[in-house]
């Protein structure tokens, strides 16, 4: 297993009058090569999990294993984790601190003291991978980029580190629908190109329903349930009570259930919803005819 969280609890400002519990007895494991989504409403603990996986904070209790090794063990080589795991934090803008795109994306390779030619190749590949042509973008000022471009630069900076895992913390928040679609397409493509493990934090299901292999639902720092996208959507009514935004097709399916009580809610997209609805409509037609 890439990561294993065993009975992890985390309290901010532990043992002070300002203590805020954020995670409670959380047990989860993340397998290599998968796209894993953690979905929960605001304050459910997503960013706290990101900070734990990045070893920026230590569990108050419980154990975090990376490739089988306890990260709090004195003998644990933190660089092994830092080299393997790239993070796109909740506000990617805050992650960009160099003046130009080229300098920002080359920060990782320079820190690794890679030869100049190698570093240049990594930066070029990373920028091309996020659809920002190298020649066009390398000298651009980072402050003058759009929100979507800043996110791409932040992702390129992470790709240039050649990680095997990328953690995205609500990467589409604040983007317009087109920026959001483009970013999701990019993340899906990265997965195929680089065989990455992706851990994706989201407050709604829309972003992850067609992307994730497995979804874990969080509420107030606890795991509620886990499953494939279809298994998760079968609990649509419960998800509403947890303040988790549903994908459009599921929202419509729930509304249609007033008319067609047997309609399934585990439809992954509008095309599936249409097929299901037509099936039910023809069934109900059939039963009303058969009464005569
Ligand atoms: N630095 C901090 N100091 C004290 N409490 C914190 C801190 N960061 C988070 N918390 C608290 O921990 C809990 C979990 O917060 P966290 O930011 O992990 O949730 P989240 O799911 O990422 O929320 P969001 O969707 O709003 O980003 C919340 O109750 C929050 O108020
Ligand atoms: Mg957060």
Short mmCIF file of C-alpha atoms and ligand atoms in Angstrom, two decimals:
data_model
loop_
_atom_site.label_atom_id
_atom_site.label_comp_id
_atom_site.label_asym_id
_atom_site.label_seq_id
_atom_site.Cartn_x
_atom_site.Cartn_y
_atom_site.Cartn_z
CA UNK A 1 0.00 0.00 0.00
CA UNK A 2 1.17 3.49 -0.82
CA UNK A 3 -0.40 5.13 2.23
CA UNK A 4 -2.16 3.56 5.20
CA UNK A 5 -3.93 5.66 7.81
CA UNK A 6 -4.62 3.61 10.91
CA UNK A 7 -7.01 4.99 13.51
CA UNK A 8 -5.76 8.52 12.96
CA UNK A 9 -7.08 11.39 15.03
CA UNK A 10 -5.88 14.95 14.75
CA UNK A 11 -6.65 17.93 16.96
CA UNK A 12 -5.37 21.41 16.15
CA UNK A 13 -3.86 23.19 19.17
CA UNK A 14 -4.09 19.96 21.14
CA UNK A 15 -3.98 20.41 24.93
CA UNK A 16 -4.79 24.11 24.74
CA UNK A 17 -8.10 25.90 25.42
CA UNK A 18 -8.34 26.43 21.61
CA UNK A 19 -8.18 22.72 20.74
CA UNK A 20 -10.15 21.95 17.54
CA UNK A 21 -10.67 18.28 16.71
CA UNK A 22 -10.35 17.77 12.93
CA UNK A 23 -10.04 13.99 12.37
CA UNK A 24 -11.48 11.13 14.46
CA UNK A 25 -10.27 7.55 14.32
CA UNK A 26 -9.79 7.58 10.57
CA UNK A 27 -8.63 4.38 8.87
CA UNK A 28 -8.03 4.40 5.12
CA UNK A 29 -5.58 2.94 2.64
CA UNK A 30 -4.55 4.23 -0.76
CA UNK A 31 -3.32 1.78 -3.40
CA UNK A 32 -0.73 2.63 -6.01
CA UNK A 33 -1.92 3.50 -9.52
CA UNK A 34 -5.44 4.43 -8.44
CA UNK A 35 -7.37 7.66 -8.58
CA UNK A 36 -8.74 8.10 -5.09
CA UNK A 37 -11.26 10.80 -4.19
CA UNK A 38 -11.92 12.08 -0.67
CA UNK A 39 -15.19 13.95 -0.66
CA UNK A 40 -16.67 15.93 2.21
CA UNK A 41 -18.35 19.23 2.98
CA UNK A 42 -16.36 22.18 4.26
CA UNK A 43 -14.42 21.49 7.48
CA UNK A 44 -14.77 17.72 7.04
CA UNK A 45 -10.98 17.43 7.35
CA UNK A 46 -9.74 17.18 3.75
CA UNK A 47 -6.93 19.73 3.98
CA UNK A 48 -5.89 18.29 7.34
CA UNK A 49 -5.46 14.90 5.61
CA UNK A 50 -3.37 16.60 2.89
CA UNK A 51 -1.08 18.11 5.54
CA UNK A 52 -0.77 14.72 7.26
CA UNK A 53 0.12 12.94 4.00
CA UNK A 54 2.67 15.67 3.30
CA UNK A 55 4.08 15.11 6.83
CA UNK A 56 3.59 18.80 7.59
CA UNK A 57 1.73 17.73 10.74
CA UNK A 58 1.85 14.54 12.81
CA UNK A 59 -1.20 12.56 13.93
CA UNK A 60 -2.34 13.31 17.49
CA UNK A 61 -2.97 9.56 17.73
CA UNK A 62 -2.88 6.65 15.29
CA UNK A 63 -0.34 5.69 12.67
CA UNK A 64 0.47 6.82 9.14
CA UNK A 65 2.39 4.38 6.98
CA UNK A 66 4.06 5.30 3.68
CA UNK A 67 4.97 2.21 1.64
CA UNK A 68 4.73 0.20 4.85
CA UNK A 69 6.94 2.47 6.99
CA UNK A 70 5.72 4.54 9.91
CA UNK A 71 6.39 8.17 8.99
CA UNK A 72 6.79 9.19 12.64
CA UNK A 73 9.58 6.67 13.11
CA UNK A 74 12.94 8.35 13.69
CA UNK A 75 14.53 6.17 11.02
CA UNK A 76 11.96 7.17 8.38
CA UNK A 77 13.63 8.98 5.47
CA UNK A 78 11.28 11.89 4.88
CA UNK A 79 13.01 12.71 1.56
CA UNK A 80 11.72 9.45 0.13
CA UNK A 81 8.17 10.68 0.70
CA UNK A 82 8.91 14.25 -0.42
CA UNK A 83 10.39 12.97 -3.70
CA UNK A 84 7.47 10.64 -4.38
CA UNK A 85 4.53 12.83 -3.42
CA UNK A 86 3.64 16.10 -5.15
CA UNK A 87 0.96 18.36 -3.75
CA UNK A 88 -1.23 20.96 -5.39
CA UNK A 89 -2.45 22.85 -2.31
CA UNK A 90 -5.90 24.34 -1.86
CA UNK A 91 -4.78 27.79 -3.05
CA UNK A 92 -2.30 27.00 -5.83
CA UNK A 93 -1.63 30.73 -6.20
CA UNK A 94 0.09 30.58 -2.82
CA UNK A 95 2.38 27.87 -4.18
CA UNK A 96 3.82 30.11 -6.92
CA UNK A 97 6.53 32.38 -5.59
CA UNK A 98 8.95 33.02 -8.44
CA UNK A 99 8.64 35.96 -10.80
CA UNK A 100 8.51 34.02 -14.06
CA UNK A 101 6.85 30.76 -15.07
CA UNK A 102 10.13 29.10 -16.14
CA UNK A 103 11.84 29.94 -12.86
CA UNK A 104 8.89 28.77 -10.81
CA UNK A 105 8.54 25.40 -12.55
CA UNK A 106 12.31 24.82 -12.40
CA UNK A 107 12.38 25.36 -8.63
CA UNK A 108 12.20 21.60 -7.88
CA UNK A 109 14.82 20.46 -10.42
CA UNK A 110 17.14 23.27 -9.29
CA UNK A 111 16.73 22.25 -5.66
CA UNK A 112 17.60 18.70 -6.67
CA UNK A 113 20.74 20.20 -8.28
CA UNK A 114 20.01 18.48 -11.59
CA UNK A 115 22.24 19.41 -14.54
CA UNK A 116 20.92 22.43 -16.44
CA UNK A 117 19.98 20.52 -19.60
CA UNK A 118 18.07 17.89 -17.59
CA UNK A 119 16.30 20.57 -15.57
CA UNK A 120 15.33 22.43 -18.76
CA UNK A 121 13.95 19.22 -20.28
CA UNK A 122 11.82 18.52 -17.17
CA UNK A 123 10.45 22.07 -17.12
CA UNK A 124 9.67 21.93 -20.83
CA UNK A 125 7.92 18.55 -20.51
CA UNK A 126 5.98 19.68 -17.44
CA UNK A 127 4.75 22.87 -19.12
CA UNK A 128 3.81 21.01 -22.31
CA UNK A 129 1.95 18.41 -20.21
CA UNK A 130 -0.29 21.14 -18.76
CA UNK A 131 -0.78 22.66 -22.24
CA UNK A 132 1.33 25.77 -21.60
CA UNK A 133 3.81 25.85 -24.52
CA UNK A 134 7.33 26.29 -23.12
CA UNK A 135 8.59 28.97 -25.52
CA UNK A 136 5.46 31.03 -25.06
CA UNK A 137 5.22 30.76 -21.28
CA UNK A 138 8.68 30.38 -19.77
CA UNK A 139 9.38 34.12 -19.55
CA UNK A 140 5.87 35.22 -18.58
CA UNK A 141 5.36 36.93 -15.26
CA UNK A 142 3.49 34.66 -12.87
CA UNK A 143 1.44 37.51 -11.34
CA UNK A 144 -0.09 38.29 -14.76
CA UNK A 145 -1.50 34.77 -15.32
CA UNK A 146 -5.21 33.90 -15.11
CA UNK A 147 -6.48 31.74 -12.24
CA UNK A 148 -6.60 28.66 -14.46
CA UNK A 149 -3.09 29.29 -15.81
CA UNK A 150 -1.73 29.71 -12.27
CA UNK A 151 -3.14 26.33 -11.38
CA UNK A 152 -1.49 24.81 -14.45
CA UNK A 153 1.82 26.37 -13.48
CA UNK A 154 1.45 24.99 -9.93
CA UNK A 155 0.74 21.53 -11.41
CA UNK A 156 3.71 21.84 -13.80
CA UNK A 157 5.92 22.71 -10.82
CA UNK A 158 4.78 19.49 -9.16
CA UNK A 159 5.22 17.42 -12.37
CA UNK A 160 8.79 18.69 -12.76
CA UNK A 161 9.56 16.87 -9.51
CA UNK A 162 8.54 13.61 -11.26
CA UNK A 163 6.34 12.39 -8.41
CA UNK A 164 4.53 9.08 -8.48
CA UNK A 165 1.63 10.49 -6.47
CA UNK A 166 -0.10 13.84 -6.85
CA UNK A 167 -2.51 15.14 -4.24
CA UNK A 168 -4.96 17.77 -5.44
CA UNK A 169 -6.82 19.78 -2.79
CA UNK A 170 -10.03 21.12 -4.39
CA UNK A 171 -8.20 22.10 -7.59
CA UNK A 172 -11.26 23.39 -9.46
CA UNK A 173 -12.58 25.70 -6.73
CA UNK A 174 -13.17 29.19 -8.09
CA UNK A 175 -12.62 28.27 -11.75
CA UNK A 176 -15.27 29.05 -14.37
CA UNK A 177 -17.01 26.04 -16.01
CA UNK A 178 -14.58 26.02 -18.93
CA UNK A 179 -11.49 26.28 -16.71
CA UNK A 180 -12.90 23.50 -14.57
CA UNK A 181 -13.53 21.20 -17.55
CA UNK A 182 -10.05 21.84 -18.92
CA UNK A 183 -8.41 21.10 -15.59
CA UNK A 184 -10.36 17.86 -15.12
CA UNK A 185 -9.41 16.74 -18.65
CA UNK A 186 -5.80 17.55 -17.84
CA UNK A 187 -5.88 15.52 -14.62
CA UNK A 188 -7.43 12.54 -16.43
CA UNK A 189 -4.74 12.79 -19.13
CA UNK A 190 -1.88 13.03 -16.64
CA UNK A 191 -3.07 9.82 -15.07
CA UNK A 192 -2.81 7.99 -18.39
CA UNK A 193 0.46 9.61 -19.47
CA UNK A 194 2.44 9.27 -16.28
CA UNK A 195 0.69 6.34 -14.60
CA UNK A 196 0.22 8.54 -11.56
CA UNK A 197 -1.55 7.77 -8.35
CA UNK A 198 -3.94 10.64 -7.80
CA UNK A 199 -5.53 11.64 -4.49
CA UNK A 200 -8.23 14.20 -5.12
CA UNK A 201 -9.96 16.20 -2.37
CA UNK A 202 -13.34 17.62 -3.32
CA UNK A 203 -16.38 19.11 -1.61
CA UNK A 204 -18.72 17.81 -4.33
CA UNK A 205 -19.05 14.68 -6.42
CA UNK A 206 -19.28 16.36 -9.82
CA UNK A 207 -15.52 16.58 -10.34
CA UNK A 208 -14.69 13.03 -9.34
CA UNK A 209 -17.58 10.85 -10.41
CA UNK A 210 -16.09 10.03 -13.82
CA UNK A 211 -12.47 10.30 -12.68
CA UNK A 212 -12.16 8.28 -9.47
CA UNK A 213 -11.65 4.54 -9.06
CA UNK A 214 -12.73 4.77 -5.44
CA UNK A 215 -14.45 7.48 -3.41
CA UNK A 216 -14.28 7.94 0.37
CA UNK A 217 -17.00 10.10 1.92
CA UNK A 218 -15.99 12.18 4.95
CA UNK A 219 -18.10 13.99 7.50
CA UNK A 220 -16.73 15.98 10.42
CA UNK A 221 -13.39 14.22 10.36
CA UNK A 222 -14.85 10.74 10.11
CA UNK A 223 -15.16 8.24 7.28
CA UNK A 224 -18.83 7.67 6.47
CA UNK A 225 -18.54 5.14 3.65
CA UNK A 226 -16.37 4.19 0.68
CA UNK A 227 -17.11 2.70 -2.70
CA UNK A 228 -16.92 2.92 -6.45
CA UNK A 229 -18.61 6.00 -7.96
CA UNK A 230 -21.72 3.95 -8.71
CA UNK A 231 -21.86 2.49 -5.19
CA UNK A 232 -21.53 6.00 -3.73
CA UNK A 233 -24.34 7.40 -5.88
CA UNK A 234 -26.70 4.70 -4.69
CA UNK A 235 -26.64 6.63 -1.37
CA UNK A 236 -27.71 9.92 -3.00
CA UNK A 237 -30.26 10.83 -0.31
CA UNK A 238 -27.72 10.31 2.47
CA UNK A 239 -25.14 12.43 0.61
CA UNK A 240 -27.60 15.33 0.53
CA UNK A 241 -27.85 15.24 4.33
CA UNK A 242 -24.02 15.43 4.49
CA UNK A 243 -24.06 18.65 2.42
CA UNK A 244 -22.20 16.98 -0.42
CA UNK A 245 -23.03 18.46 -3.82
CA UNK A 246 -24.37 15.80 -6.20
CA UNK A 247 -23.57 15.53 -9.92
CA UNK A 248 -26.21 17.04 -12.21
CA UNK A 249 -27.52 13.66 -13.43
CA UNK A 250 -28.01 12.44 -9.86
CA UNK A 251 -29.81 15.64 -8.85
CA UNK A 252 -32.24 15.21 -11.75
CA UNK A 253 -32.67 11.50 -10.94
CA UNK A 254 -33.59 12.39 -7.34
CA UNK A 255 -36.14 14.96 -8.52
CA UNK A 256 -37.62 12.48 -11.03
CA UNK A 257 -38.08 9.94 -8.26
CA UNK A 258 -41.13 11.91 -7.16
CA UNK A 259 -42.76 10.67 -10.37
CA UNK A 260 -40.86 7.43 -10.85
CA UNK A 261 -40.12 6.07 -7.35
CA UNK A 262 -38.14 3.09 -8.62
CA UNK A 263 -35.71 5.20 -10.69
CA UNK A 264 -32.05 4.49 -9.85
CA UNK A 265 -29.89 7.37 -8.61
CA UNK A 266 -26.57 5.71 -9.46
CA UNK A 267 -26.35 7.16 -12.94
CA UNK A 268 -22.88 8.42 -13.83
CA UNK A 269 -23.91 10.96 -16.49
CA UNK A 270 -26.88 12.44 -18.33
CA UNK A 271 -26.79 9.76 -21.06
CA UNK A 272 -27.22 7.00 -18.45
CA UNK A 273 -30.00 8.99 -16.79
CA UNK A 274 -31.84 9.24 -20.10
CA UNK A 275 -31.63 5.48 -20.71
CA UNK A 276 -32.84 4.71 -17.19
CA UNK A 277 -35.69 7.22 -17.38
CA UNK A 278 -36.88 5.87 -20.74
CA UNK A 279 -36.84 2.35 -19.34
CA UNK A 280 -39.09 3.42 -16.45
CA UNK A 281 -41.40 5.47 -18.64
CA UNK A 282 -42.02 2.55 -20.99
CA UNK A 283 -42.55 0.27 -17.98
CA UNK A 284 -45.10 2.62 -16.44
CA UNK A 285 -46.84 2.99 -19.80
CA UNK A 286 -46.98 -0.76 -20.07
CA UNK A 287 -48.47 -1.19 -16.58
CA UNK A 288 -51.11 1.52 -17.12
CA UNK A 289 -52.14 -0.11 -20.42
CA UNK A 290 -52.30 -3.55 -18.85
CA UNK A 291 -54.88 -2.33 -16.34
CA UNK A 292 -57.44 -1.83 -19.08
N1 LIG B 1 -4.78 25.85 11.36
C1 LIG B 1 -5.90 25.49 12.02
N2 LIG B 1 -6.08 25.80 13.33
C2 LIG B 1 -7.18 25.41 14.00
N3 LIG B 1 -8.19 24.70 13.46
C3 LIG B 1 -8.08 24.37 12.16
C4 LIG B 1 -6.93 24.75 11.38
N4 LIG B 1 -7.10 24.27 10.10
C5 LIG B 1 -8.28 23.63 10.12
N5 LIG B 1 -8.87 23.68 11.34
C6 LIG B 1 -10.17 23.06 11.73
O1 LIG B 1 -10.09 21.67 11.45
C7 LIG B 1 -11.31 21.17 10.90
C8 LIG B 1 -11.04 20.54 9.55
O2 LIG B 1 -10.61 21.55 8.65
P1 LIG B 1 -10.02 21.27 7.20
O3 LIG B 1 -9.46 22.57 6.70
O4 LIG B 1 -9.12 20.10 7.23
O5 LIG B 1 -11.36 20.91 6.40
P2 LIG B 1 -11.62 20.88 4.82
O6 LIG B 1 -12.47 19.68 4.57
O7 LIG B 1 -10.34 21.01 4.09
O8 LIG B 1 -12.52 22.19 4.61
P3 LIG B 1 -12.64 23.11 3.28
O9 LIG B 1 -13.51 22.36 2.31
O10 LIG B 1 -13.33 24.34 3.82
O11 LIG B 1 -11.28 23.38 2.75
C9 LIG B 1 -12.25 22.37 10.86
O12 LIG B 1 -13.05 22.35 12.01
C10 LIG B 1 -11.32 23.56 10.87
O13 LIG B 1 -11.94 24.68 11.46
MG1 LIG B 2 -9.65 22.34 2.66
#
